[in-house]
Every structure is written in structure tokens, then in C-alpha cells.
Tab-separated table of C-alpha atoms in Angstrom:
chain	number	residue	atom	x	y	z
A	1	MET	CA	5.964	-26.989	-0.390
A	2	PRO	CA	9.430	-25.403	-0.589
A	3	THR	CA	10.793	-23.720	2.562
A	4	ALA	CA	13.613	-21.304	3.231
A	5	GLU	CA	15.744	-20.626	6.480
A	6	LEU	CA	15.446	-17.084	7.004
A	7	GLY	CA	17.007	-15.800	10.214
A	8	ASP	CA	15.148	-17.556	13.325
A	9	ILE	CA	12.494	-18.861	11.207
A	10	ARG	CA	11.744	-21.512	8.458
A	11	VAL	CA	9.441	-19.867	5.890
A	12	GLN	CA	7.134	-22.075	3.924
A	13	TYR	CA	5.825	-20.529	0.504
A	14	ARG	CA	3.996	-21.606	-2.722
A	15	VAL	CA	5.417	-20.617	-5.955
A	16	ALA	CA	3.738	-20.860	-9.222
A	17	GLY	CA	3.665	-19.321	-12.963
A	18	SER	CA	6.534	-17.617	-14.908
A	19	GLY	CA	7.336	-14.060	-15.542
A	20	PRO	CA	7.716	-10.918	-13.513
A	21	ALA	CA	8.023	-11.740	-9.719
A	22	VAL	CA	4.874	-10.937	-7.441
A	23	VAL	CA	4.909	-11.816	-3.647
A	24	PHE	CA	1.452	-12.204	-2.030
A	25	VAL	CA	1.424	-11.528	1.783
A	26	HIS	CA	-1.634	-12.858	3.527
A	27	GLY	CA	-3.672	-11.199	6.621
A	28	LEU	CA	-4.045	-12.218	10.404
A	29	ALA	CA	-5.162	-15.809	10.870
A	30	GLU	CA	-4.441	-16.882	7.228
A	31	ASP	CA	-1.838	-18.443	5.169
A	32	HIS	CA	-0.536	-18.940	1.504
A	33	ARG	CA	-3.701	-20.646	0.697
A	34	SER	CA	-5.648	-17.401	0.558
A	35	TRP	CA	-3.784	-16.525	-2.538
A	36	ARG	CA	-4.104	-19.931	-4.456
A	37	ALA	CA	-6.890	-18.832	-6.849
A	38	LEU	CA	-4.912	-15.805	-7.997
A	39	GLN	CA	-1.917	-17.854	-8.404
A	40	ASP	CA	-3.502	-20.358	-10.376
A	41	GLU	CA	-4.921	-17.628	-12.538
A	42	PHE	CA	-2.125	-15.243	-12.809
A	43	THR	CA	0.168	-17.712	-14.944
A	44	GLY	CA	2.055	-14.998	-16.604
A	45	PHE	CA	3.716	-13.938	-13.184
A	46	THR	CA	6.041	-15.866	-11.041
A	47	THR	CA	3.861	-15.631	-7.907
A	48	TYR	CA	5.210	-16.318	-4.426
A	49	ALA	CA	2.709	-16.823	-1.727
A	50	VAL	CA	4.598	-16.789	1.716
A	51	ASP	CA	3.255	-17.922	5.127
A	52	LEU	CA	3.959	-15.365	7.826
A	53	ARG	CA	5.821	-16.111	11.032
A	54	GLY	CA	3.858	-18.287	13.134
A	55	HIS	CA	1.208	-18.881	10.306
A	56	GLY	CA	0.553	-21.923	8.245
A	57	GLY	CA	3.843	-23.832	7.801
A	58	THR	CA	6.146	-21.238	8.840
A	59	THR	CA	7.733	-21.431	12.406
A	60	ALA	CA	7.238	-18.734	14.876
A	61	GLY	CA	10.893	-18.471	15.981
A	62	ARG	CA	11.349	-15.781	18.529
A	63	PRO	CA	8.384	-13.394	17.973
A	64	ASP	CA	8.684	-9.922	19.526
A	65	GLY	CA	5.331	-8.636	18.527
A	66	SER	CA	6.640	-5.856	16.138
A	67	LEU	CA	5.856	-4.986	12.612
A	68	ALA	CA	9.551	-4.167	12.173
A	69	GLN	CA	10.205	-7.979	12.551
A	70	LEU	CA	7.526	-8.948	10.100
A	71	ARG	CA	8.881	-6.507	7.806
A	72	ASP	CA	12.209	-7.646	8.136
A	73	ASP	CA	11.004	-11.246	7.590
A	74	LEU	CA	9.484	-10.162	4.090
A	75	LEU	CA	12.653	-8.220	3.193
A	76	ALA	CA	14.752	-11.428	3.910
A	77	PHE	CA	12.319	-13.315	1.622
A	78	LEU	CA	12.832	-10.925	-1.193
A	79	ALA	CA	16.596	-10.651	-0.672
A	80	GLU	CA	17.189	-14.577	-0.543
A	81	VAL	CA	14.441	-16.154	-2.444
A	82	ALA	CA	12.067	-14.049	-4.806
A	83	GLY	CA	14.381	-11.221	-5.758
A	84	PRO	CA	12.975	-7.703	-6.436
A	85	ALA	CA	9.256	-8.076	-6.825
A	86	ALA	CA	5.795	-6.201	-6.778
A	87	CYS	CA	4.237	-7.103	-3.389
A	88	VAL	CA	0.604	-7.537	-2.661
A	89	GLY	CA	-0.581	-7.583	0.880
A	90	PHE	CA	-4.009	-8.048	2.461
A	91	SER	CA	-4.769	-6.198	5.692
A	92	LEU	CA	-1.806	-7.236	8.058
A	93	GLY	CA	0.088	-8.232	5.005
A	94	GLY	CA	-0.614	-4.577	3.451
A	95	THR	CA	0.988	-2.899	6.386
A	96	ILE	CA	3.989	-5.353	6.235
A	97	VAL	CA	4.558	-4.728	2.566
A	98	LEU	CA	4.182	-0.887	2.909
A	99	ALA	CA	6.916	-1.114	5.817
A	100	ALA	CA	9.071	-3.046	3.521
A	101	ALA	CA	8.688	-0.718	0.560
A	102	ALA	CA	9.557	2.234	2.812
A	103	GLN	CA	12.802	0.395	3.928
A	104	ARG	CA	14.022	-1.147	0.791
A	105	PRO	CA	12.414	0.414	-2.255
A	106	ASP	CA	15.181	-1.598	-4.116
A	107	LEU	CA	13.442	-4.811	-3.351
A	108	VAL	CA	9.716	-3.796	-3.460
A	109	ARG	CA	9.073	-2.736	-7.114
A	110	GLY	CA	5.417	-1.961	-6.735
A	111	VAL	CA	2.978	-1.987	-3.760
A	112	VAL	CA	-0.679	-3.203	-3.872
A	113	PRO	CA	-2.135	-2.859	-0.044
A	114	ILE	CA	-5.565	-4.436	0.163
A	115	GLY	CA	-7.936	-3.483	3.064
A	116	THR	CA	-5.058	-2.010	4.872
A	117	SER	CA	-4.474	0.600	7.687
A	118	SER	CA	-1.266	2.526	8.545
A	119	VAL	CA	-2.571	3.738	11.818
A	120	VAL	CA	-5.209	2.241	14.410
A	121	GLY	CA	-7.384	3.718	17.149
A	122	ARG	CA	-7.793	2.998	20.614
A	123	ALA	CA	-10.739	0.662	20.014
A	124	ALA	CA	-8.613	-1.263	17.549
A	125	VAL	CA	-5.624	-1.688	20.035
A	126	ASP	CA	-8.181	-3.267	22.495
A	127	PHE	CA	-9.482	-5.493	19.749
A	128	PHE	CA	-5.900	-6.781	18.921
A	129	GLU	CA	-4.720	-6.994	22.539
A	130	GLU	CA	-7.788	-8.968	23.585
A	131	ARG	CA	-7.034	-11.557	20.820
A	132	ALA	CA	-3.538	-11.811	21.871
A	133	GLN	CA	-4.424	-12.124	25.597
A	134	GLN	CA	-6.666	-15.088	24.829
A	135	VAL	CA	-3.740	-16.883	23.313
A	136	HIS	CA	-1.280	-15.978	26.017
A	137	GLU	CA	-3.667	-17.034	28.743
A	138	GLY	CA	-4.608	-20.481	26.896
A	139	GLU	CA	-8.205	-19.434	26.235
A	140	THR	CA	-8.547	-21.702	23.184
A	141	GLU	CA	-12.254	-21.932	23.165
A	142	SER	CA	-12.862	-18.193	23.539
A	143	ALA	CA	-10.103	-17.365	20.982
A	144	ALA	CA	-11.962	-19.695	18.595
A	145	GLU	CA	-15.305	-18.018	19.364
A	146	THR	CA	-13.785	-14.818	18.789
A	147	LEU	CA	-12.179	-15.483	15.615
A	148	ARG	CA	-15.670	-16.941	14.377
A	149	ALA	CA	-17.344	-13.600	15.224
A	150	ASP	CA	-14.588	-11.671	13.551
A	151	THR	CA	-14.882	-13.696	10.430
A	152	ALA	CA	-18.590	-13.470	10.231
A	153	GLY	CA	-18.191	-9.478	10.595
A	154	MET	CA	-15.682	-9.432	7.739
A	155	VAL	CA	-18.033	-10.809	4.950
A	156	THR	CA	-21.227	-9.406	3.478
A	157	ALA	CA	-22.297	-11.918	0.790
A	158	PRO	CA	-25.057	-14.320	1.780
A	159	GLY	CA	-23.670	-17.166	0.183
A	160	VAL	CA	-20.278	-17.302	1.958
A	161	ASP	CA	-19.547	-20.406	3.884
A	162	VAL	CA	-18.443	-18.677	7.258
A	163	GLU	CA	-17.819	-21.935	9.078
A	164	ALA	CA	-15.485	-23.271	6.186
A	165	LEU	CA	-13.835	-19.884	6.499
A	166	VAL	CA	-13.397	-20.137	10.338
A	167	ALA	CA	-12.057	-23.787	10.204
A	168	TYR	CA	-9.675	-22.639	7.681
A	169	ARG	CA	-8.385	-19.633	9.733
A	170	LEU	CA	-8.254	-21.808	12.755
A	171	GLU	CA	-5.962	-24.292	11.034
A	172	CYS	CA	-3.662	-21.434	9.826
A	173	ILE	CA	-2.941	-20.148	13.313
A	174	GLY	CA	-2.015	-23.477	15.098
A	175	ASP	CA	-1.173	-22.878	18.546
A	176	GLY	CA	-1.802	-19.195	18.158
A	177	THR	CA	1.702	-18.039	18.776
A	178	GLY	CA	1.998	-16.314	15.380
A	179	TYR	CA	-1.566	-14.859	15.520
A	180	ALA	CA	-0.844	-13.282	18.865
A	181	ASN	CA	2.326	-11.909	17.767
A	182	ALA	CA	0.906	-10.374	14.699
A	183	ALA	CA	-2.127	-9.041	16.553
A	184	MET	CA	0.353	-7.275	18.821
A	185	ALA	CA	2.167	-5.794	15.823
A	186	MET	CA	-1.041	-4.402	14.615
A	187	ALA	CA	-1.723	-2.945	17.937
A	188	GLY	CA	1.547	-1.212	17.967
A	189	LEU	CA	0.460	0.898	14.961
A	190	ARG	CA	-1.252	3.377	17.474
A	191	GLU	CA	1.968	4.243	19.294
A	192	GLU	CA	4.197	4.009	15.908
A	193	PRO	CA	1.872	4.573	13.040
A	194	LEU	CA	3.117	3.678	9.657
A	195	SER	CA	1.592	6.875	8.050
A	196	PRO	CA	4.795	8.998	8.528
A	197	LEU	CA	6.738	6.516	6.498
A	198	LEU	CA	4.541	6.614	3.787
A	199	PRO	CA	6.301	9.215	1.842
A	200	LYS	CA	9.432	7.032	1.681
A	201	VAL	CA	7.453	4.476	-0.486
A	202	ILE	CA	8.630	5.590	-3.854
A	203	SER	CA	7.278	2.472	-5.790
A	204	PRO	CA	4.082	2.968	-7.561
A	205	ALA	CA	1.189	1.781	-5.520
A	206	VAL	CA	-2.504	1.035	-5.765
A	207	VAL	CA	-4.649	0.935	-2.825
A	208	VAL	CA	-7.605	-1.702	-3.025
A	209	GLY	CA	-10.698	-1.523	-0.742
A	210	GLY	CA	-13.990	-3.103	-0.408
A	211	SER	CA	-16.931	-0.787	-0.512
A	212	LYS	CA	-18.646	-2.346	2.460
A	213	ASP	CA	-15.471	-2.965	4.598
A	214	ALA	CA	-16.351	-2.238	8.375
A	215	PHE	CA	-12.945	-3.068	9.329
A	216	CYS	CA	-10.957	-0.994	7.323
A	217	PRO	CA	-13.110	1.682	5.692
A	218	ARG	CA	-12.562	4.190	3.012
A	219	LYS	CA	-11.028	6.497	5.563
A	220	ALA	CA	-8.029	4.296	6.007
A	221	ALA	CA	-7.543	4.107	2.225
A	222	GLU	CA	-7.628	8.000	2.206
A	223	ILE	CA	-4.726	7.983	4.572
A	224	LEU	CA	-2.725	5.821	2.513
A	225	LEU	CA	-3.440	7.840	-0.581
A	226	ASP	CA	-2.545	11.038	0.978
A	227	GLY	CA	0.718	9.920	2.276
A	228	LEU	CA	2.118	7.672	-0.802
A	229	PRO	CA	3.736	9.727	-3.519
A	230	GLU	CA	2.503	7.891	-6.342
A	231	ALA	CA	-0.759	6.022	-5.735
A	232	SER	CA	-4.229	5.335	-6.944
A	233	TYR	CA	-7.341	3.518	-5.578
A	234	ARG	CA	-9.347	0.605	-6.863
A	235	GLU	CA	-12.591	-0.606	-5.161
A	236	VAL	CA	-14.232	-4.125	-5.029
A	237	PRO	CA	-17.917	-3.262	-5.022
A	238	GLY	CA	-20.216	-4.833	-2.446
A	239	ALA	CA	-17.354	-6.497	-0.644
A	240	GLY	CA	-16.444	-6.645	3.052
A	241	HIS	CA	-13.146	-7.070	4.415
A	242	LEU	CA	-12.598	-10.564	3.162
A	243	MET	CA	-13.120	-9.348	-0.306
A	244	ARG	CA	-11.766	-12.612	-1.850
A	245	ALA	CA	-14.636	-14.602	-0.202
A	246	ASP	CA	-17.334	-11.808	-0.696
A	247	ALA	CA	-16.444	-11.045	-4.516
A	248	PRO	CA	-13.836	-13.505	-5.866
A	249	ASP	CA	-14.231	-12.395	-9.538
A	250	ALA	CA	-14.134	-8.658	-8.919
A	251	PHE	CA	-11.223	-9.045	-6.307
A	252	GLY	CA	-9.284	-10.786	-8.764
A	253	GLU	CA	-9.847	-8.404	-11.598
A	254	ALA	CA	-9.076	-5.519	-9.137
A	255	VAL	CA	-5.542	-7.098	-8.157
A	256	ARG	CA	-4.759	-7.982	-11.717
A	257	GLU	CA	-5.347	-4.275	-12.773
A	258	ALA	CA	-3.692	-2.952	-9.925
A	259	LEU	CA	-0.324	-4.957	-10.904
A	260	THR	CA	-0.717	-3.579	-14.330
A	261	ASP	CA	-1.007	-0.014	-12.781
A	262	VAL	CA	2.259	-0.551	-10.790
A	263	GLY	CA	4.024	-1.520	-13.762
A	264	VAL	CA	4.065	-5.401	-13.689
A	265	ARG	CA	3.193	-6.932	-17.043
């Protein structure tokens, strides 16, 4: 696996295929492996799947619990490794991609936020702060049980192996430093929502949502669609928040069509 020294962190990523550049950014408690199926399928693109700060094989560095820091990590990766690219982000990754596009439209050529919110309510703040607190207070077993419950709530298809997903997600977060950091970045979307910055995203965008996503419902997508200057919507039928697990074929098709819609061919 290649790595790149970017600021205070060493970033691990997987690269595959050849053609126009596409960067995949995973969600909370995931890593580059969540995109492996799409990377193996999308051989006509040069795809980069990057591990976020403190997730997978990327070091935590000096985390400050802000979306701005995670945004700047992605911008550094684009500037020094991938070059200008279309960016696809799931959940947490979607907020990072949108923030990066608002800051540097020259580096983010198209945007595909998946299961993404630009603002969170009080209940969501409590949700994210509780998970960060469990890590900070060393409550390893409680954090694992919370992640297990969260994961079960993110899928709707009866055949999904939830325990395998939980084991994978626990492996991705390691000692939990990056997980807690990213959770606090998401909690910060209440006091500093991303919504006011959406008009600065001048790149074409396609918002993707799951029809049964209880964590990021259609209302969140509508906020993005209202704020983004050039955006459309694609839905993954019957899928909860973890769309790639619930409906992998439909999810892959939605992402491929979204990339075509934002001009990546």
C-alpha cells in the first residue's frame, strides 16, 4: 500500500485503474477497503481510496476535532498525490468532500456526496459526543457495543452479515483516536454547519441517498440540493445508510451514473 507524508500525518491509500482521476473518501469507522469493490469495477478511472486521519493505515497526527482539518488533509492529498479529481464521499467523507470543493474548486472537479448531511441537530451532537467520550475515557467495551448497535441500525437487508461489518469497523478505528476526532468534527456541524458554504461548490454535484436511510434521511439530501448551485439526486432503492452493504449492485450503478453526470468519462 502506498503512503504519502502530508503535514503531520502519513496517509495510506489504494490506487487502481487508469483514466480520469476519482478520489473516494470513506465514512466514520471505515477505511479504504469500503471502496474496494468499486475500485475493482471502475477500471476506466484512476481511483484513489484514501484512509482518513486515524483510520486504517493513516496516522492520527495532531487531531483537533475539526472538519477544517479533515478538509485540509484531503486538499493536501489532491494537491500532492492525485491531482485535480472528482471526489466521492460517504457520510463523514461526503462532508469532507463538500468542504474541500467549497475551498478549492480547482482541485475538486466534481462532487458525489453519499448519505451526507451538511448540518446536524442536537440529538446528532449527543450521538457523536457520546462516541468520542467513550474513546477518551477508555471505555473500550462500551465503544465496541455502541459501534455494534450503530452498524445494525445502518443496514436494512436481512442477509447482511452485521458481525463481519462490526469486526471490520473496529479494525479500521484501531485505538479510536481518529474515530473520536472525526465524531467531534461531525458534532461541530451544529455550531458551524456546512450549509452556508454550499453555494461556493461550483463543481457539478450528484447527491446519492438510500431510500431507507434513517441516519441521513431525504431531508438531509434536500438541504444539499437546495444549497448546491448545480446538483441532482440519485437514490438507492431499499438501502439504509450503509448502502454498499444493503444493495451493492444498485449502489455501484448509482455511483457510476453519478460520475458520468458530473462529467467524469
